[in-house]
Coordinates of C-alpha atoms and ligand atoms in Angstrom, one line a residue:
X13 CA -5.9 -0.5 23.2
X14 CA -6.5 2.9 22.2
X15 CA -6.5 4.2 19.1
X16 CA -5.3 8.0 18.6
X17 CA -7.2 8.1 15.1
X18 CA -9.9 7.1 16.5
X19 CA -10.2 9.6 19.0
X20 CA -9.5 12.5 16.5
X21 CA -12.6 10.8 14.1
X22 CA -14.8 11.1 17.0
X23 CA -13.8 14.5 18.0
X24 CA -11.8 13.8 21.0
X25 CA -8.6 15.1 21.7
X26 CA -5.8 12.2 21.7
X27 CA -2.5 12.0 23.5
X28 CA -0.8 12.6 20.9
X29 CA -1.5 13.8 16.9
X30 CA -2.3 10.3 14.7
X31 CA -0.2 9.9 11.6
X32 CA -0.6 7.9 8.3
X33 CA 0.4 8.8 4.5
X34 CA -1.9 8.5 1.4
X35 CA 0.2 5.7 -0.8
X36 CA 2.1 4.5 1.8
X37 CA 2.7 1.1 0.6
X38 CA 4.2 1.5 -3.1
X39 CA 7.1 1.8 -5.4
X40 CA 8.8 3.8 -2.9
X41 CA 9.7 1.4 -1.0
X42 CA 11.9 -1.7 -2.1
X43 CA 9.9 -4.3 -0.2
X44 CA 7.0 -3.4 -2.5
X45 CA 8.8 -3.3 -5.5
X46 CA 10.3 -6.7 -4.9
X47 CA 7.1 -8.1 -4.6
X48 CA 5.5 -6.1 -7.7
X49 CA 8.7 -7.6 -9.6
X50 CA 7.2 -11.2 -8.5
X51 CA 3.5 -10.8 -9.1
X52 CA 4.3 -8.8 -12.7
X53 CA 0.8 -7.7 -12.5
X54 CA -0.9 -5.3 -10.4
X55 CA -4.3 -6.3 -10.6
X56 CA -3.1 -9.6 -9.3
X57 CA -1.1 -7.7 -7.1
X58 CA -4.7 -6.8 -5.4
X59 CA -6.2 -9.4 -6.1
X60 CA -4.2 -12.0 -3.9
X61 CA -4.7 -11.7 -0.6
X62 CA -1.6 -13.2 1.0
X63 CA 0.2 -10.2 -1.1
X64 CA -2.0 -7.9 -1.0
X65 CA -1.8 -8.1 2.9
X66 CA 1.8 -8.6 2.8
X67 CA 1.7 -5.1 1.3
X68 CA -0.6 -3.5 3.6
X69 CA 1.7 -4.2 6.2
X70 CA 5.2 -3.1 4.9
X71 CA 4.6 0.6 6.3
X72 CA 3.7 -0.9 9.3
X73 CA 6.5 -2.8 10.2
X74 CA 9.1 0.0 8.8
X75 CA 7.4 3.1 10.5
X76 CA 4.9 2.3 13.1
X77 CA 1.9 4.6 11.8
X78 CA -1.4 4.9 13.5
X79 CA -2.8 3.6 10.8
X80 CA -2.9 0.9 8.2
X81 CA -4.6 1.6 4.8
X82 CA -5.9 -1.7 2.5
X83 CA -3.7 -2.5 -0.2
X84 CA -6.0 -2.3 -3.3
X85 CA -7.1 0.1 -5.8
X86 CA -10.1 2.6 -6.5
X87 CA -10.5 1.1 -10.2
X88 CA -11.8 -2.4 -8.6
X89 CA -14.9 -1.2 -8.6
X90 CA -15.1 -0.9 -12.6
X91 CA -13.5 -4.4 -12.8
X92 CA -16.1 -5.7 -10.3
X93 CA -18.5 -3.7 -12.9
X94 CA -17.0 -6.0 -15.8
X95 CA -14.9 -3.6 -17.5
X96 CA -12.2 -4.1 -18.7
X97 CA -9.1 -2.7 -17.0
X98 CA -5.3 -3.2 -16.9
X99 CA -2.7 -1.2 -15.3
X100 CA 0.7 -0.9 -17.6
X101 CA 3.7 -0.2 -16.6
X102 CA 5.0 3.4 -16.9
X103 CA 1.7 4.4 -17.7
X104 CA -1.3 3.9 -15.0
X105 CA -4.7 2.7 -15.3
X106 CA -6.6 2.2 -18.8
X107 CA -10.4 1.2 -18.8
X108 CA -12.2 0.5 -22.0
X109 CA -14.2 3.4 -22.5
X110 CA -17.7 4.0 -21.7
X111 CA -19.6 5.3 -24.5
X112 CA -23.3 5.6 -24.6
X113 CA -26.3 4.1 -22.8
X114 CA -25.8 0.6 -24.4
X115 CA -22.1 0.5 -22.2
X116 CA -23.8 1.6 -18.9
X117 CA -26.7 -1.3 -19.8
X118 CA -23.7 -4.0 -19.8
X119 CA -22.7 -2.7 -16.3
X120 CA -23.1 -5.9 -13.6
X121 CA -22.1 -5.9 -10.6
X122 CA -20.4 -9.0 -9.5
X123 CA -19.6 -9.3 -5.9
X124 CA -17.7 -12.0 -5.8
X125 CA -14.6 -10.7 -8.0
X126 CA -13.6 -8.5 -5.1
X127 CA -13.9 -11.8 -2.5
X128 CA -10.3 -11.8 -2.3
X129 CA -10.6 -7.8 -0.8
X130 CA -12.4 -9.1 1.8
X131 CA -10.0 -11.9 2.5
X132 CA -7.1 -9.3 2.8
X133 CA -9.0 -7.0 5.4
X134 CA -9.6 -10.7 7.7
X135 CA -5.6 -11.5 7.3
X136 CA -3.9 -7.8 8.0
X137 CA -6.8 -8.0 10.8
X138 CA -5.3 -10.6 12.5
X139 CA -1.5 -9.6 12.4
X140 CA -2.0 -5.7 13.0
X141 CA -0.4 -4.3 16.1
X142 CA -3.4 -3.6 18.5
X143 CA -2.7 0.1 18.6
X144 CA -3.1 0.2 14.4
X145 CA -6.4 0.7 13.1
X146 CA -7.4 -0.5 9.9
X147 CA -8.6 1.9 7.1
X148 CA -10.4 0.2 3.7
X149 CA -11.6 2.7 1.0
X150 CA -13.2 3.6 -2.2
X151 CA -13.3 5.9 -4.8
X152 CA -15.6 9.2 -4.9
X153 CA -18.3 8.3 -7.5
X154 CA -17.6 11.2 -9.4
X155 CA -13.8 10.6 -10.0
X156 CA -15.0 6.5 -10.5
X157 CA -17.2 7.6 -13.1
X158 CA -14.6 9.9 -14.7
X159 CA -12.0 7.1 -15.5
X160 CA -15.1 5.2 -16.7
X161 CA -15.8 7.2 -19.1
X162 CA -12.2 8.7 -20.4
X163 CA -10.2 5.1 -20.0
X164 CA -7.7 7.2 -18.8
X165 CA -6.3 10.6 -17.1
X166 CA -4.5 11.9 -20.0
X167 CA -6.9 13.6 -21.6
X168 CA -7.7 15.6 -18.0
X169 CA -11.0 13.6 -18.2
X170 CA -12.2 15.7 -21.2
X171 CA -15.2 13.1 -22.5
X172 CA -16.4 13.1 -18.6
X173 CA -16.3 16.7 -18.3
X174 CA -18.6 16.7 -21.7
X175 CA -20.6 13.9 -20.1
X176 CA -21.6 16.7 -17.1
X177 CA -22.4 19.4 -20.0
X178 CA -24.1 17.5 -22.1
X179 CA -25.2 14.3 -21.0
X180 CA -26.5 14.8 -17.2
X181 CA -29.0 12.7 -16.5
X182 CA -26.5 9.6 -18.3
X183 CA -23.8 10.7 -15.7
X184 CA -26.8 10.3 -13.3
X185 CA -27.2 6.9 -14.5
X186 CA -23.9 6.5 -14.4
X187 CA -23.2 7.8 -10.2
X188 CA -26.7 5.3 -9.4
X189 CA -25.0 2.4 -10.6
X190 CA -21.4 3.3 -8.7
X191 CA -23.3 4.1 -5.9
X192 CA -25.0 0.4 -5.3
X193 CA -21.6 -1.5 -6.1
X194 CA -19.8 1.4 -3.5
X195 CA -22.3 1.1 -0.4
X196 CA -22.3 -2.7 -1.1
X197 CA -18.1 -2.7 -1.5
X198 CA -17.8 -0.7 1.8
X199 CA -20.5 -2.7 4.0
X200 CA -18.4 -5.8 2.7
X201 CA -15.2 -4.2 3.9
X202 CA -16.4 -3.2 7.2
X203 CA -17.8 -6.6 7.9
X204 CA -14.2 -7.9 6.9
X205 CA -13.1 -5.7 9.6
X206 CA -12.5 -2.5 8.4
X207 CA -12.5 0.0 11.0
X208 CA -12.0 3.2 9.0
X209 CA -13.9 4.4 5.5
X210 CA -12.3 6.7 3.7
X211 CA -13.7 8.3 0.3
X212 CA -10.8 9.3 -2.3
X213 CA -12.5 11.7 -4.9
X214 CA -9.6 12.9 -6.6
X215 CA -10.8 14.6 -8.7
X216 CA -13.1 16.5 -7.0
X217 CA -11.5 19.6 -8.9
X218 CA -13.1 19.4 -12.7
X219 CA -16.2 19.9 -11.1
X220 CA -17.6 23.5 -10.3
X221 CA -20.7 25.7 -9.0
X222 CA -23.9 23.4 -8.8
X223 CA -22.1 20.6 -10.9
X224 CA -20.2 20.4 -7.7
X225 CA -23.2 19.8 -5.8
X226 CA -24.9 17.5 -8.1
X227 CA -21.9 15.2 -9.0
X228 CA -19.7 15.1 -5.9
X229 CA -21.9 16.3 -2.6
X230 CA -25.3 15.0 -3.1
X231 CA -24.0 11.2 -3.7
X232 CA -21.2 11.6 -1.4
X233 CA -24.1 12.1 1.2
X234 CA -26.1 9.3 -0.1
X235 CA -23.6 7.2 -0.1
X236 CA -22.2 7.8 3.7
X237 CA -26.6 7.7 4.8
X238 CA -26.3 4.5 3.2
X239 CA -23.4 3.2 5.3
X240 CA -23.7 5.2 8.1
X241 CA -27.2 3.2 8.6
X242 CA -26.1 0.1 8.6
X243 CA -22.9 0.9 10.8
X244 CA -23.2 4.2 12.2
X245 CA -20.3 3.7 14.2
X246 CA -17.5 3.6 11.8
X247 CA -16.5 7.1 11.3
X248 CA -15.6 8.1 7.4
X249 CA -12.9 10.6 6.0
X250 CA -13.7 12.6 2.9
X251 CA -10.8 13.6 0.7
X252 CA -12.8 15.8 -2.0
X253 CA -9.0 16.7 -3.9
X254 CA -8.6 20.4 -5.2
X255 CA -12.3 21.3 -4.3
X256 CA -10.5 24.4 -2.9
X257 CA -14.1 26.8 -1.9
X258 CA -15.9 23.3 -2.4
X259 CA -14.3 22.1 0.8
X260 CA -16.5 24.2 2.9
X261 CA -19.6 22.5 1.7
X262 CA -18.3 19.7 1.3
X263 CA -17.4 19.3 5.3
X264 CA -20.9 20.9 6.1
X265 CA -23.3 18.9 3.2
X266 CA -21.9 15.5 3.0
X267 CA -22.5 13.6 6.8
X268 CA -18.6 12.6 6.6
X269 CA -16.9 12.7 9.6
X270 CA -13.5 14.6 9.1
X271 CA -12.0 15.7 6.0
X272 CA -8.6 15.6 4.2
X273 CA -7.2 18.5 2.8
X274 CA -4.6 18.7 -0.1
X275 CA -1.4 21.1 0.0
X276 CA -3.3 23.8 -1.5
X277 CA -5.4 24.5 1.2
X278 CA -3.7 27.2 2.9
X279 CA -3.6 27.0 7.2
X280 CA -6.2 30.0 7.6
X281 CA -8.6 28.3 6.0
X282 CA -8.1 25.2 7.3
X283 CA -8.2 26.6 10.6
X284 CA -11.6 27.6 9.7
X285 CA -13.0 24.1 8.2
X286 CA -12.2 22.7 11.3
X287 CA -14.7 24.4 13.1
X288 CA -16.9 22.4 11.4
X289 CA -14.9 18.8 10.9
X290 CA -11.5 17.4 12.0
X291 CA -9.2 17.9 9.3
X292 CA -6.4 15.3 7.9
X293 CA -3.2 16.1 5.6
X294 CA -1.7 18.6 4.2
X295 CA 1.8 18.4 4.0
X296 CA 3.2 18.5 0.3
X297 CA 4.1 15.7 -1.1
X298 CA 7.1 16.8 -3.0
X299 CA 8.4 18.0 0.6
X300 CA 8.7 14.6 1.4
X301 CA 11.0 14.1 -1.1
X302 CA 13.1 17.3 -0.6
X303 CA 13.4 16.2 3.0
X304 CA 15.5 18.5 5.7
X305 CA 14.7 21.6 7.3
X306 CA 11.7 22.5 4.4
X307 CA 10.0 19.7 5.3
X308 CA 10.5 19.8 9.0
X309 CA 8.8 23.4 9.5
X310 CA 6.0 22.7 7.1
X311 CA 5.3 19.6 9.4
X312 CA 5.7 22.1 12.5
X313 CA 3.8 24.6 11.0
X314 CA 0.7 22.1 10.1
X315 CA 1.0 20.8 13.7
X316 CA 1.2 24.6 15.4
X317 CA -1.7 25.4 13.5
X318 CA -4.0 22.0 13.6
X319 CA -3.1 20.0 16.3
X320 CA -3.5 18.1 18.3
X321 CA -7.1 16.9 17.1
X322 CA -5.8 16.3 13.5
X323 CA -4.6 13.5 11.3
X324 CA -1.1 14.1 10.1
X325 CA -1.4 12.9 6.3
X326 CA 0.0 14.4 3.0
X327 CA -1.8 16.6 0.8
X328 CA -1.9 13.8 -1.9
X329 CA -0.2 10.2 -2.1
X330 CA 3.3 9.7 -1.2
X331 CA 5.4 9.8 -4.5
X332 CA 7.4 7.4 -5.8
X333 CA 10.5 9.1 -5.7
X334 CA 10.4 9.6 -2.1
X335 CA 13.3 8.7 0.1
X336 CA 12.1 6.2 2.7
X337 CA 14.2 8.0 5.1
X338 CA 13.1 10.8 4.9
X339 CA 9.6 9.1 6.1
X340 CA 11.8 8.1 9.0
X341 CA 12.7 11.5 9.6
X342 CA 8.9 12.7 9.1
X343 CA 7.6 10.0 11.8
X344 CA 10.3 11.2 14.4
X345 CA 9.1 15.0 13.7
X346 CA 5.3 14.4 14.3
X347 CA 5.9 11.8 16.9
X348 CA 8.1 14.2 19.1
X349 CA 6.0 17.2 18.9
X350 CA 4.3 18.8 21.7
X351 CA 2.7 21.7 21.6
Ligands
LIG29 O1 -1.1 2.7 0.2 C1 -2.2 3.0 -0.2 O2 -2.6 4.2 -0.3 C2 -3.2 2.0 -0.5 C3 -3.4 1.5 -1.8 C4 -4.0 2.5 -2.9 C5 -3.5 2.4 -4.2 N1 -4.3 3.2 -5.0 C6 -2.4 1.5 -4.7 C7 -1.8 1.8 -6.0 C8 -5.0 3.4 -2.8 C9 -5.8 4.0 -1.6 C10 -5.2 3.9 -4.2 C11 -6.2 4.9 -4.5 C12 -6.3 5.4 -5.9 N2 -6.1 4.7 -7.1 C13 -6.7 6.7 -6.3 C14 -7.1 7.8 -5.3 C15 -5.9 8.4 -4.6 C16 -5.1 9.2 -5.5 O3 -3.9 8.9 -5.7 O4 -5.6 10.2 -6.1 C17 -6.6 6.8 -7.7 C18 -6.9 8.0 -8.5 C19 -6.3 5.5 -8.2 C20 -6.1 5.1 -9.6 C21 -4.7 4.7 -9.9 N3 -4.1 3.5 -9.5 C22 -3.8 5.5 -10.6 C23 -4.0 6.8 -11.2 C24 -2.6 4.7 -10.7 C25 -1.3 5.0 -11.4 C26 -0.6 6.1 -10.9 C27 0.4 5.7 -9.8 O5 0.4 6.4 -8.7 O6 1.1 4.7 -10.0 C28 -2.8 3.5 -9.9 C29 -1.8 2.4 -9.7 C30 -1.5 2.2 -8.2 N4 -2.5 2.1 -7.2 C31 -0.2 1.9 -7.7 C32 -0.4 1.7 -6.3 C33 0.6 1.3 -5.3 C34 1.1 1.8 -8.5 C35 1.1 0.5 -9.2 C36 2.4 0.1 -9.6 O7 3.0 -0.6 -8.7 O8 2.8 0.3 -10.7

């Protein structure tokens, strides 16, 4: 059957515009949080395939997107790594730190701890409606390396930012490493059946002028060469967060196929990039919460403006205060447009 996405990635025009949202499996819905409740951890949460797919399709079964997107997390790629990681509650991700050059030498890639990734892709595979395609993921090496080397996001990634000032060619070191265990991670996921890459660099933003370049666009490009030689079929959606005058060369520099764009990018501009790439996002996520008429002519103006070749996403992840309604609500909006 076809696949709308699938026709946007490739630069055709569908029947009608494709819709998914960033974090849509998560605390906002109840179904997920029941299950968190039962698991108590998240990591096992990930790391269990008959949950983790259980997760994946929740959004499915409640609001029939286009797309499915593997339940997991960008921060398995450290764990795979062998550090140490745990998520708490009420307060996110926290990595043991990486310090010097002795930390990155203790770095190992171990393949088989993200085994049960794979396992998840082959389940949701088999019980996806045929019209759903199937999107696996990993982190931009840049924003990998960041929480690598802070632990955490409170301090606005302060040692990483010092790590590009003063310690390049460690942070080099550092991006080589990510890069193997990131082109390996996604050739594993596609075999598993993955259909759809995309690359979450969230925080794209920290990074300016030719630190831009060297941290976030030259190994984004290596890594999509890398994959896109082994399966130069599967299209593969950048999301380079914030990089507001970045995003330019970021959809011209990088090989990706389409790019999403957060709810700063303003429509002119958008307009613009996708001259060069088709575009995904940008509706604001905190309109999602607020629901109503706000929401509905953002969505109306995003769809005047980009459609129909574009991927209706958010401009970030779905919060977890969000109303599953007013999803609903969202769904029915982009579903009866025409243009
Ligand atoms: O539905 C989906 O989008 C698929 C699953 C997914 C998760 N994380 C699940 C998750 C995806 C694609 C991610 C990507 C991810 N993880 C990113 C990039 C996208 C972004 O949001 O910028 C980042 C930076 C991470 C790291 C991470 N994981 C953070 C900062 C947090 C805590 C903050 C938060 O939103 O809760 C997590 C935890 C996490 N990852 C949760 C989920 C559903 C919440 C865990 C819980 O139940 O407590």
């Amino acid at each position: 059957m076809a696949k709308p996405i699938l026709d946007v990635l490739s630069g055709k025009t569908p029947d009608r515009v494709p819709l998914w949202l960033m974090r849509q499996a998560g605390r906002y819905l109840p179904e997920y949080r029941n299950l968190r409740a039962r698991a108590g951890n998240f990591l096992d949460l990930c790391l269990t395939p008959k949950w983790a797919s259980e997760i994946t399709l929740q959004p499915i079964k409640r609001f029939d997107f286009d797309a499915a997107i593997l339940f997991a997390d960008i921060l398995l790629i450290p764990f795979a790594l062998g550090q140490k990681l745990q998520f708490r509650e009420g307060e996110g991700p926290v990595l043991e730190k990486l310090e010097d050059e002795k930390s990155l030498a203790k770095l190992q890639f171990d393949q088989k701890k993200l085994q049960p990734v794979f396992e998840t892709i082959e389940d949701v595979k088999n019980s996806l409606p045929s019209a759903t395609a199937l999107i696996g993921f990993c982190g931009g090496l840049w924003t990998v390396a960041a929480y690598m080397i802070d632990g955490t996001s409170r301090q606005n990634f302060s040692q990483a930012k010092l790590w590009a000032a003063e310690k390049p060619d460690l942070l080099d070191k550092l991006i080589g490493i990510l890069l193997d265990a990131s082109e390996n991670y996604l050739c594993r996921q596609i075999e598993a059946g993955a259909e759809i890459i995309q690359i979450f660099e969230s925080w794209a933003g920290l990074l300016t002028g030719d630190k831009f370049d060297r941290w976030v666009i030259k190994p984004t490009r290596e890594l999509v060469a890398r994959v896109k030689r082994k399966y130069p079929h599967i299209p593969i959606i950048g999301f380079p967060r914030s990089a507001g005058d970045h995003y330019r060369s970021y959809a011209e520099n990088t090989g990706i196929d389409a790019v999403s764009i957060d709810q700063q990018v303003t429509l002119d501009y958008a307009k613009e990039l996708q001259k060069i790439k088709p575009l995904q996002g940008n509706l604001d996520p905190v309109l999602l919460v607020k629901g109503g008429e706000d929401m509905r002519q953002a969505t109306l103006a995003i769809l005047d403006k980009l459609g129909p070749r574009h991927i209706f996403n958010l401009g970030h992840g779905v919060v977890p205060e969000t109303p599953p309604d007013h999803v609903a609500d969202l769904v029915k909006i982009v579903r009866g447009y025409k243009k």
